[in-house]
Amino acid sequence: MEAQTSTEVAAARIREAILSGELLPGERLHQDRLADMLGISRTPLRAALTTLSQTGLVSYASNRGFYVREFSISEVSGAFAIRAELEAMACRLAATQITGKDSEYLLQLAAEGDRLLQPGALLPENLPAYRQMNVSFHTTIMTLSGNPWITTLVENLQNVPIASDRVIVWRDYDVIKRSHDDHHRIARALSNRQAERAASIMREHITFAHEHLQAQLALNPQDFLRVPVAEKPMKIRSGSLKNRRKTS
Amino acid sequence: MEAQTSTEVAAARIREAILSGELLPGERLHQDRLADMLGISRTPLRAALTTLSQTGLVSYASNRGFYVREFSISEVSGAFAIRAELEAMACRLAATQITGKDSEYLLQLAAEGDRLLQPGALLPENLPAYRQMNVSFHTTIMTLSGNPWITTLVENLQNVPIASDRVIVWRDYDVIKRSHDDHHRIARALSNRQAERAASIMREHITFAHEHLQAQLALNPQDFLRVPVAEKPMKIRSGSLKNRRKTS
DNA sequence: CAAATTCAAAATGTATCCAAAAATTGATTT
DNA sequence: AAATCAATTTTTGGATACATTTTGAATTTG
């Protein structure tokens, strides 16, 4: 088990709390209270908040403290647009230098997706696995691009709550099926070193995901208020992050 | 004059020290020493280092401290490649929504460049002004794109020491002249809403800058060991950041 | 003699305390 | 009654003290 400093734990915990909607956009992050809730002192808490403020999840004003950052619709859209461009670029680069082993891995991920979609629907119990497969597929390609900045920058963009590829609208089977078919085509195009083709499919893949998400957001906003992301609960003490006060 | 917290001052000071080469890549950043050098305690210093580690200038390992981050050649190249792509994208987006006033400003910046290059060379005393004009030109276009992420992400890439657009190889007049001619063409293309044309020129503009910089780096590496960036010296106490020890 | 081990010194991580700034409250004035 | 201002409270920023981890050199052991 690797050693984790309480700053890192706090940062991860707060990050999850924000992405999951436990802490709402615009909400003030009182240092005393938060530190108390997490059971740590203000020093590591402030370090964690400083980290998060640089990654963009938290905003900060000197002498006024930290807030959960608010994202405008245009920022969310913008994040998708850049992701589409960067991941298309990743495809272009990856296609020129992909090895047989790499293609095999991508095709394997696609096959795993097939398996998870076999029932003719994305079952709730298969959602985490599918999500994991999806993340792996995208990050693998970005890694294969050979340009580490793509991974880094896209990671930044994932911090925009709704634009995260951890969000999957899993109710609409047809859309998922088609999206997964994109994965197959991308994997094949990369295997065949069809750079521009892979890039095009990827661009459309992400652009459509954006469009679809926006449509869903307009229809069922409540589904996105609390995005289910908690893979590993990462519990520090017991109880929720909110509604805890000093006991002394 | 706006209030600045000592954390912010320290971050700015260390940032400059790294970009200017005063602190060398890979160098260990001892907290006690650095704090002492800057005349502050470790608390704000650590906050500053945390900030810098998130922006990518400083690397960090838990319980092992902070280091000046080392960049591989491939990372520097990668940063340029992404910049080329993102700024080309900015051109594409800006072209569709540019106003007369915006074009006028870009053309004005180009005209200022003409004025600075009038002598038939980029004189050392004109270098800061030219650099400023160059930065303004690029950031203006990114702002006009309407996608704030472009500016944010490119700013991240600027933290890669050599890939910063504050670096201008000002000795080679022909190259600068041609590069500045690109600016004119980009400004005109944007004014005429020629999106793809503007994007193409911008991509080549940055790609060539990279190529030229690499060639220069191979020829005269010493020119890049200490990149002259200090516009505002930002002196905290007197003396250099290095070679100071506790006096007690 | 080399590798492993131990233990002290040094450096990092965290808690607590103090100072400075901002927010709030209440009184006062218009 | 609304606005203004001063005093109080709250909250943030920074310094110091303490705890934990790492490091490195001396010592031991095979």
XYZ file of C-alpha atoms (C1' of nucleotides) in Angstrom:
556
model
C 0.000 0.000 0.000
C 1.439 3.308 -0.994
C 1.836 6.102 1.471
C -0.573 8.968 1.050
C -0.226 12.305 2.688
C -3.348 13.798 4.191
C -3.088 16.669 1.743
C -3.458 14.224 -1.116
C -6.304 12.411 0.575
C -8.091 15.681 1.242
C -7.629 16.825 -2.353
C -9.028 13.561 -3.685
C -11.925 13.643 -1.261
C -12.886 17.230 -2.067
C -12.450 16.584 -5.766
C -14.907 13.705 -5.595
C -17.279 15.779 -3.492
C -17.315 18.472 -6.155
C -17.586 16.152 -9.151
C -20.317 14.173 -7.447
C -22.317 17.265 -6.629
C -21.952 16.956 -2.876
C -20.402 20.393 -2.959
C -22.299 22.711 -5.253
C -20.861 25.244 -7.717
C -20.366 28.648 -6.167
C -20.363 27.248 -2.664
C -17.954 28.835 -0.251
C -15.292 26.498 1.131
C -14.779 27.584 4.739
C -11.387 26.393 5.819
C -12.216 25.781 9.465
C -15.366 23.863 8.714
C -13.910 21.784 5.886
C -10.822 20.946 7.900
C -13.024 19.889 10.774
C -15.214 17.788 8.503
C -12.204 15.987 7.087
C -10.597 15.622 10.467
C -7.387 17.392 9.530
C -5.918 20.785 10.310
C -6.095 23.767 8.019
C -2.540 23.424 6.748
C -2.998 20.308 4.605
C -6.502 21.417 3.748
C -5.227 24.657 2.306
C -2.580 22.775 0.363
C -5.308 20.576 -1.090
C -7.443 23.573 -2.014
C -4.458 25.271 -3.613
C -3.918 22.186 -5.739
C -7.554 22.017 -6.754
C -7.624 25.699 -7.568
C -4.800 25.180 -10.027
C -6.502 22.248 -11.683
C -9.542 24.447 -12.120
C -12.116 22.823 -9.887
C -11.885 25.498 -7.242
C -11.591 29.241 -7.585
C -9.679 31.454 -5.218
C -9.491 35.117 -4.318
C -6.799 36.346 -1.976
C -8.026 37.033 1.535
C -11.473 35.880 0.512
C -10.985 32.161 0.347
C -11.916 29.319 -1.917
C -15.126 28.574 -3.755
C -16.357 25.674 -5.797
C -15.846 26.925 -9.288
C -18.835 27.623 -11.455
C -18.745 26.663 -15.095
C -20.754 28.417 -17.735
C -22.429 26.447 -20.490
C -19.975 27.958 -22.955
C -17.066 26.673 -20.888
C -18.495 23.168 -20.902
C -19.035 23.349 -24.652
C -15.581 24.771 -25.101
C -14.053 21.903 -23.168
C -15.717 19.405 -25.486
C -14.566 21.278 -28.564
C -10.953 21.193 -27.419
C -11.183 17.567 -26.380
C -12.485 16.692 -29.840
C -9.580 18.494 -31.436
C -6.892 17.104 -29.150
C -8.087 13.530 -29.272
C -8.408 13.714 -33.049
C -4.820 14.916 -33.071
C -3.898 11.988 -30.848
C -5.392 9.633 -33.435
C -3.463 11.268 -36.223
C -0.206 10.894 -34.321
C -0.919 7.429 -32.985
C -1.724 6.081 -36.441
C 1.787 6.729 -37.684
C 3.539 4.765 -34.978
C 1.128 2.196 -33.653
C 2.484 -1.338 -33.150
C 0.717 -4.635 -33.569
C 0.531 -5.101 -29.830
C -1.058 -1.688 -29.376
C -3.748 -2.340 -31.986
C -4.431 -5.654 -30.365
C -5.032 -3.983 -27.031
C -7.428 -1.456 -28.530
C -9.345 -4.177 -30.353
C -9.450 -6.098 -27.108
C -11.012 -3.108 -25.340
C -13.577 -2.887 -28.120
C -14.323 -6.591 -27.689
C -14.832 -6.087 -23.980
C -17.332 -3.376 -24.816
C -19.162 -5.861 -27.047
C -19.342 -8.259 -24.153
C -20.765 -5.608 -21.824
C -23.369 -4.605 -24.405
C -24.319 -8.190 -25.234
C -27.564 -8.071 -23.208
C -28.975 -5.522 -25.642
C -28.700 -2.797 -23.031
C -26.077 -1.287 -20.779
C -27.089 -2.817 -17.472
C -26.508 -0.705 -14.381
C -24.151 -3.321 -12.955
C -22.057 -3.124 -16.124
C -21.888 0.663 -16.103
C -18.685 1.024 -14.059
C -16.889 -1.546 -16.210
C -18.082 0.099 -19.396
C -17.018 3.483 -18.135
C -13.605 2.087 -17.254
C -13.281 0.543 -20.693
C -14.206 3.844 -22.291
C -11.651 5.793 -20.265
C -8.962 3.211 -21.056
C -9.714 3.346 -24.754
C -9.351 7.106 -24.921
C -6.312 7.386 -22.675
C -4.583 4.542 -24.513
C -4.845 6.384 -27.790
C -3.635 9.595 -26.219
C -0.658 7.739 -24.787
C 0.073 6.132 -28.137
C 0.200 9.580 -29.702
C 3.588 10.006 -28.095
C 2.730 13.568 -27.088
C 2.316 13.549 -23.310
C 0.733 17.000 -23.357
C -2.403 15.652 -24.931
C -3.048 13.424 -21.951
C -2.191 16.192 -19.520
C -4.372 18.822 -21.120
C -7.332 16.530 -21.684
C -7.065 15.583 -18.036
C -7.471 19.255 -17.207
C -10.578 19.374 -19.332
C -12.005 16.370 -17.513
C -12.233 18.504 -14.418
C -15.099 20.362 -15.986
C -17.951 18.593 -14.235
C -20.196 17.650 -17.111
C -17.522 17.353 -19.777
C -15.874 14.419 -18.048
C -15.791 11.195 -20.017
C -16.777 9.487 -16.810
C -20.222 10.746 -17.579
C -22.055 8.320 -19.800
C -25.648 8.625 -20.695
C -26.311 4.937 -20.417
C -30.044 4.885 -20.839
C -30.108 5.297 -24.577
C -28.872 1.975 -25.939
C -28.858 2.989 -29.593
C -26.590 5.915 -28.871
C -24.198 3.783 -26.866
C -24.211 1.096 -29.520
C -23.314 3.618 -32.184
C -20.720 5.259 -29.961
C -19.166 1.881 -29.320
C -19.169 1.168 -33.027
C -17.073 4.325 -33.376
C -14.555 2.677 -31.055
C -14.362 -0.348 -33.327
C -13.847 1.795 -36.385
C -11.248 3.945 -34.670
C -9.346 0.876 -33.507
C -9.409 -0.589 -37.010
C -8.460 2.686 -38.664
C -5.508 3.054 -36.313
C -4.440 -0.538 -36.938
C -4.463 0.196 -40.657
C -2.616 3.464 -40.094
C -5.448 5.457 -41.591
C -4.566 8.607 -39.694
C -7.084 11.070 -41.057
C -9.909 8.562 -40.945
C -9.265 7.722 -37.312
C -9.046 11.426 -36.495
C -12.335 12.182 -38.234
C -14.221 9.440 -36.464
C -12.792 10.502 -33.128
C -13.709 14.128 -33.693
C -17.268 13.188 -34.548
C -17.367 10.684 -31.685
C -16.675 13.413 -29.155
C -18.636 16.139 -30.904
C -21.722 13.970 -30.953
C -21.238 12.965 -27.323
C -21.333 16.649 -26.542
C -24.432 17.243 -28.604
C -26.202 14.280 -27.093
C -25.255 15.273 -23.583
C -26.576 18.779 -24.147
C -29.846 17.404 -25.462
C -30.164 15.119 -22.460
C -29.239 17.957 -20.166
C -32.079 20.001 -21.601
C -34.519 17.126 -21.163
C -33.489 15.660 -17.803
C -31.320 18.151 -15.948
C -31.848 16.322 -12.680
C -29.815 13.372 -13.963
C -26.722 15.538 -14.010
C -26.969 17.305 -10.724
C -25.362 14.362 -9.026
C -23.043 12.595 -11.368
C -22.306 9.074 -10.122
C -18.558 8.803 -10.151
C -17.570 7.287 -6.817
C -15.664 4.169 -7.813
C -13.655 3.983 -4.622
C -15.438 5.652 -1.717
C -12.169 6.881 -0.171
C -13.717 7.336 3.220
C -12.029 9.548 5.713
C -13.777 9.073 8.998
C -17.394 8.220 8.629
C -20.333 10.194 7.436
C -20.894 12.693 4.713
C -18.660 15.620 3.983
C -21.404 18.037 4.777
C -23.460 18.395 7.909
C -20.647 17.769 10.299
C -19.552 20.228 12.911
C -17.094 20.401 15.682
C -18.143 18.180 18.559
C -16.230 19.821 21.351
C -1.584 49.139 -6.040
C -3.191 45.826 -5.477
C -2.562 43.767 -2.394
C -0.393 40.729 -2.955
C -0.064 37.865 -0.566
C 3.436 36.637 0.061
C 2.463 33.281 -1.394
C 1.718 34.973 -4.693
C 4.899 36.995 -4.571
C 6.928 33.885 -3.827
C 5.280 31.942 -6.647
C 5.989 34.736 -9.116
C 9.562 35.083 -7.937
C 10.303 31.370 -8.153
C 8.569 31.171 -11.504
C 10.803 33.881 -12.908
C 13.837 32.243 -11.354
C 13.045 28.999 -13.119
C 12.171 30.525 -16.483
C 15.243 32.722 -16.395
C 17.505 29.803 -15.621
C 18.495 31.013 -12.173
C 17.140 27.728 -10.883
C 18.178 24.848 -13.095
C 16.058 21.880 -14.195
C 16.262 18.963 -11.825
C 17.459 21.136 -8.993
C 16.119 20.262 -5.584
C 14.053 22.984 -3.960
C 14.875 22.790 -0.269
C 12.054 24.365 1.637
C 14.089 25.744 4.514
C 16.697 27.300 2.270
C 14.255 28.727 -0.238
C 12.060 30.154 2.488
C 15.081 31.726 4.057
C 16.233 33.150 0.744
C 12.855 34.714 0.116
C 12.532 35.932 3.670
C 9.283 34.101 4.345
C 8.335 31.045 6.334
C 7.766 27.629 4.913
C 3.981 27.891 4.943
C 3.547 30.382 2.110
C 6.553 28.915 0.343
C 4.947 25.498 0.244
C 1.736 27.042 -1.028
C 3.702 28.706 -3.816
C 5.483 25.483 -4.700
C 2.195 23.604 -4.712
C 0.827 26.136 -7.156
C 3.859 25.878 -9.404
C 3.772 22.113 -9.312
C 0.257 22.201 -10.684
C 1.172 24.579 -13.483
C 3.938 22.184 -14.406
C 7.071 24.154 -13.642
C 7.864 22.195 -10.532
C 7.566 18.501 -9.858
C 6.704 17.006 -6.535
C 6.949 13.635 -4.812
C 5.337 13.102 -1.435
C 7.768 13.167 1.436
C 10.561 13.864 -1.019
C 9.928 17.486 -1.785
C 9.897 19.699 -4.807
C 12.215 19.846 -7.787
C 12.549 22.143 -10.747
C 10.900 20.108 -13.419
C 12.995 18.740 -16.234
C 11.637 18.788 -19.725
C 12.708 16.312 -22.328
C 13.247 17.448 -25.894
C 10.161 15.486 -26.872
C 8.101 17.408 -24.330
C 9.284 20.708 -25.716
C 8.502 19.566 -29.244
C 5.179 18.243 -28.072
C 4.290 21.582 -26.527
C 4.920 23.311 -29.832
C 2.847 20.780 -31.726
C -0.121 21.320 -29.446
C 0.291 25.071 -29.524
C 0.250 24.968 -33.307
C -2.943 22.959 -33.280
C -4.717 25.010 -30.613
C -3.789 28.376 -32.078
C -4.810 27.207 -35.533
C -8.121 26.231 -33.990
C -8.342 29.666 -32.405
C -7.945 31.214 -35.857
C -10.666 29.014 -37.284
C -13.061 30.014 -34.517
C -12.078 33.666 -34.449
C -12.581 34.044 -38.193
C -16.288 33.287 -37.915
C -17.044 35.949 -35.362
C -14.436 38.661 -35.686
C -15.668 42.250 -35.659
C -14.307 45.260 -37.496
C -12.849 46.634 -34.320
C -11.055 43.377 -33.591
C -9.470 43.218 -37.046
C -8.424 46.801 -36.680
C -6.613 46.003 -33.461
C -4.794 43.058 -35.012
C -3.751 45.128 -38.007
C -2.607 47.814 -35.612
C -0.392 45.298 -33.802
C 1.034 44.247 -37.154
C 1.723 47.898 -37.967
C 3.523 48.316 -34.666
C 5.698 45.367 -35.617
C 6.518 47.099 -38.881
C 7.607 50.166 -36.959
C 9.856 48.100 -34.687
C 11.435 46.342 -37.660
C 11.896 49.562 -39.651
C 15.647 49.782 -38.937
C 16.218 46.628 -40.984
C 16.977 44.678 -37.832
C 15.387 43.939 -34.495
C 17.420 46.198 -32.263
C 18.047 44.970 -28.734
C 16.245 47.983 -27.304
C 13.184 47.094 -29.366
C 13.196 43.457 -28.317
C 10.912 43.805 -25.274
C 8.378 45.822 -27.248
C 8.460 43.356 -30.107
C 8.042 40.457 -27.723
C 5.087 42.187 -26.104
C 3.519 42.846 -29.490
C 3.968 39.197 -30.416
C 2.363 37.957 -27.203
C -0.540 40.391 -27.619
C -1.122 39.272 -31.179
C -1.368 35.631 -30.244
C -3.409 36.091 -27.087
C -5.795 38.447 -28.859
C -6.620 35.810 -31.437
C -7.065 33.178 -28.762
C -9.428 35.475 -26.898
C -11.357 36.204 -30.078
C -11.883 32.480 -30.554
C -14.464 32.660 -27.803
C -13.176 29.436 -26.285
C -11.449 30.401 -23.041
C -9.832 26.987 -22.743
C -7.518 27.721 -25.613
C -5.967 30.602 -23.722
C -5.785 28.603 -20.525
C -4.179 25.547 -22.055
C -1.719 27.467 -24.190
C -0.729 29.339 -21.062
C 0.117 25.983 -19.511
C 2.276 25.185 -22.505
C 4.097 28.495 -22.133
C 5.490 27.192 -18.884
C 7.687 24.838 -20.817
C 10.908 26.833 -20.684
C 11.952 26.929 -24.300
C 8.504 26.674 -25.856
C 7.434 30.036 -24.461
C 6.508 32.650 -27.018
C 8.473 35.073 -24.918
C 11.500 33.491 -26.472
C 12.367 35.174 -29.717
C 15.445 34.429 -31.684
C 16.010 38.023 -32.599
C 19.337 37.761 -34.323
C 18.103 36.394 -37.623
C 16.324 39.324 -39.276
C 15.079 37.410 -42.328
C 13.334 34.888 -40.141
C 11.700 37.579 -38.035
C 10.668 39.501 -41.103
C 9.010 36.432 -42.572
C 7.425 35.555 -39.242
C 6.047 39.046 -38.961
C 4.739 38.800 -42.505
C 2.774 35.773 -41.284
C 1.163 38.069 -38.717
C 0.051 40.420 -41.474
C -1.410 37.593 -43.494
C -3.146 36.082 -40.492
C -4.659 39.439 -39.568
C -5.895 39.956 -43.119
C -7.218 36.420 -43.444
C -9.131 36.818 -40.196
C -10.505 40.178 -41.295
C -11.758 38.515 -44.479
C -13.145 35.598 -42.476
C -10.930 33.141 -44.308
C -10.959 30.626 -41.477
C -8.960 27.781 -42.967
C -6.393 30.085 -44.503
C -5.770 31.857 -41.206
C -5.523 28.512 -39.448
C -3.020 27.170 -41.973
C -0.760 30.165 -41.737
C -0.888 30.068 -37.952
C -0.045 26.368 -37.852
C 2.949 26.893 -40.114
C 3.913 30.047 -38.207
C 4.277 28.084 -34.997
C 5.626 24.909 -36.558
C 8.404 26.836 -38.224
C 9.168 28.766 -35.051
C 9.705 25.399 -33.421
C 11.905 24.147 -36.218
C 13.970 27.314 -36.231
C 14.337 27.304 -32.476
C 15.542 23.722 -32.538
C 18.080 24.526 -35.207
C 19.313 27.507 -33.215
C 19.380 25.394 -30.090
C 21.619 22.899 -31.846
C 23.942 25.668 -33.046
C 24.090 27.974 -30.027
C 22.778 26.147 -26.969
C 24.320 28.711 -24.672
C 21.870 31.350 -25.871
C 19.051 29.431 -24.289
C 20.486 28.524 -20.954
C 19.429 31.868 -19.618
C 16.372 33.097 -21.388
C 15.984 36.829 -20.843
C 12.424 37.260 -19.680
C 12.589 39.555 -16.664
C 10.327 42.431 -17.614
C 9.636 43.452 -14.018
C 12.445 42.396 -11.725
C 10.077 41.780 -8.795
C 12.809 41.998 -6.218
C 12.136 40.649 -2.790
C 14.964 41.709 -0.582
C 18.134 42.298 -2.443
C 20.535 39.995 -4.110
C 20.203 36.856 -6.117
C 17.918 34.021 -5.203
C 20.829 31.684 -4.996
C 23.937 31.893 -2.870
C 22.198 33.224 0.167
C 22.228 31.452 3.458
C 20.938 32.015 6.909
C 22.905 34.755 8.607
C 22.160 33.881 12.192
C 35.842 -6.071 0.767
C 31.063 -5.582 -0.386
C 26.453 -5.670 1.118
C 23.259 -5.008 4.647
C 21.902 -2.660 8.913
C 21.406 0.723 12.205
C 20.870 5.144 13.865
C 21.438 10.056 13.899
C 20.715 14.189 11.197
C 18.043 16.533 8.018
C 14.012 17.443 5.478
C 9.188 17.089 4.839
C 4.218 17.016 6.576
C 0.942 18.641 10.018
C -0.910 21.134 14.048
C -1.274 25.153 16.554
C -0.820 29.867 17.461
C -0.720 34.715 16.167
C -1.520 38.650 12.938
C -3.963 40.847 9.352
C -7.768 41.326 6.503
C -12.691 40.936 5.502
C -17.432 40.462 6.943
C -20.893 41.540 10.193
C -23.263 43.849 13.527
C -25.192 47.674 15.739
C -25.290 52.404 16.764
C -25.518 56.943 14.892
C -26.654 60.374 11.687
C -29.173 62.438 8.071
C -36.276 54.583 7.336
C -32.031 54.399 4.745
C -27.258 55.122 4.722
C -22.912 55.488 6.993
C -19.479 54.439 10.020
C -17.132 52.226 13.939
C -16.383 48.271 16.742
C -16.678 43.401 17.051
C -16.503 38.934 15.168
C -15.147 35.867 11.818
C -12.011 34.154 8.572
C -7.966 33.976 6.098
C -2.644 34.302 5.751
C 1.690 33.350 7.899
C 5.064 31.841 11.606
C 6.463 28.566 14.654
C 6.567 24.197 16.920
C 6.081 19.353 16.666
C 5.739 14.682 14.327
C 6.930 11.685 10.741
C 9.617 10.211 6.990
C 13.697 10.027 4.407
C 18.542 10.064 3.805
C 23.165 9.038 4.398
C 27.098 7.767 6.834
C 29.135 4.814 10.086
C 29.101 0.216 11.636
C 28.417 -4.482 11.424
C 28.298 -8.866 9.172
C 28.833 -12.431 5.651
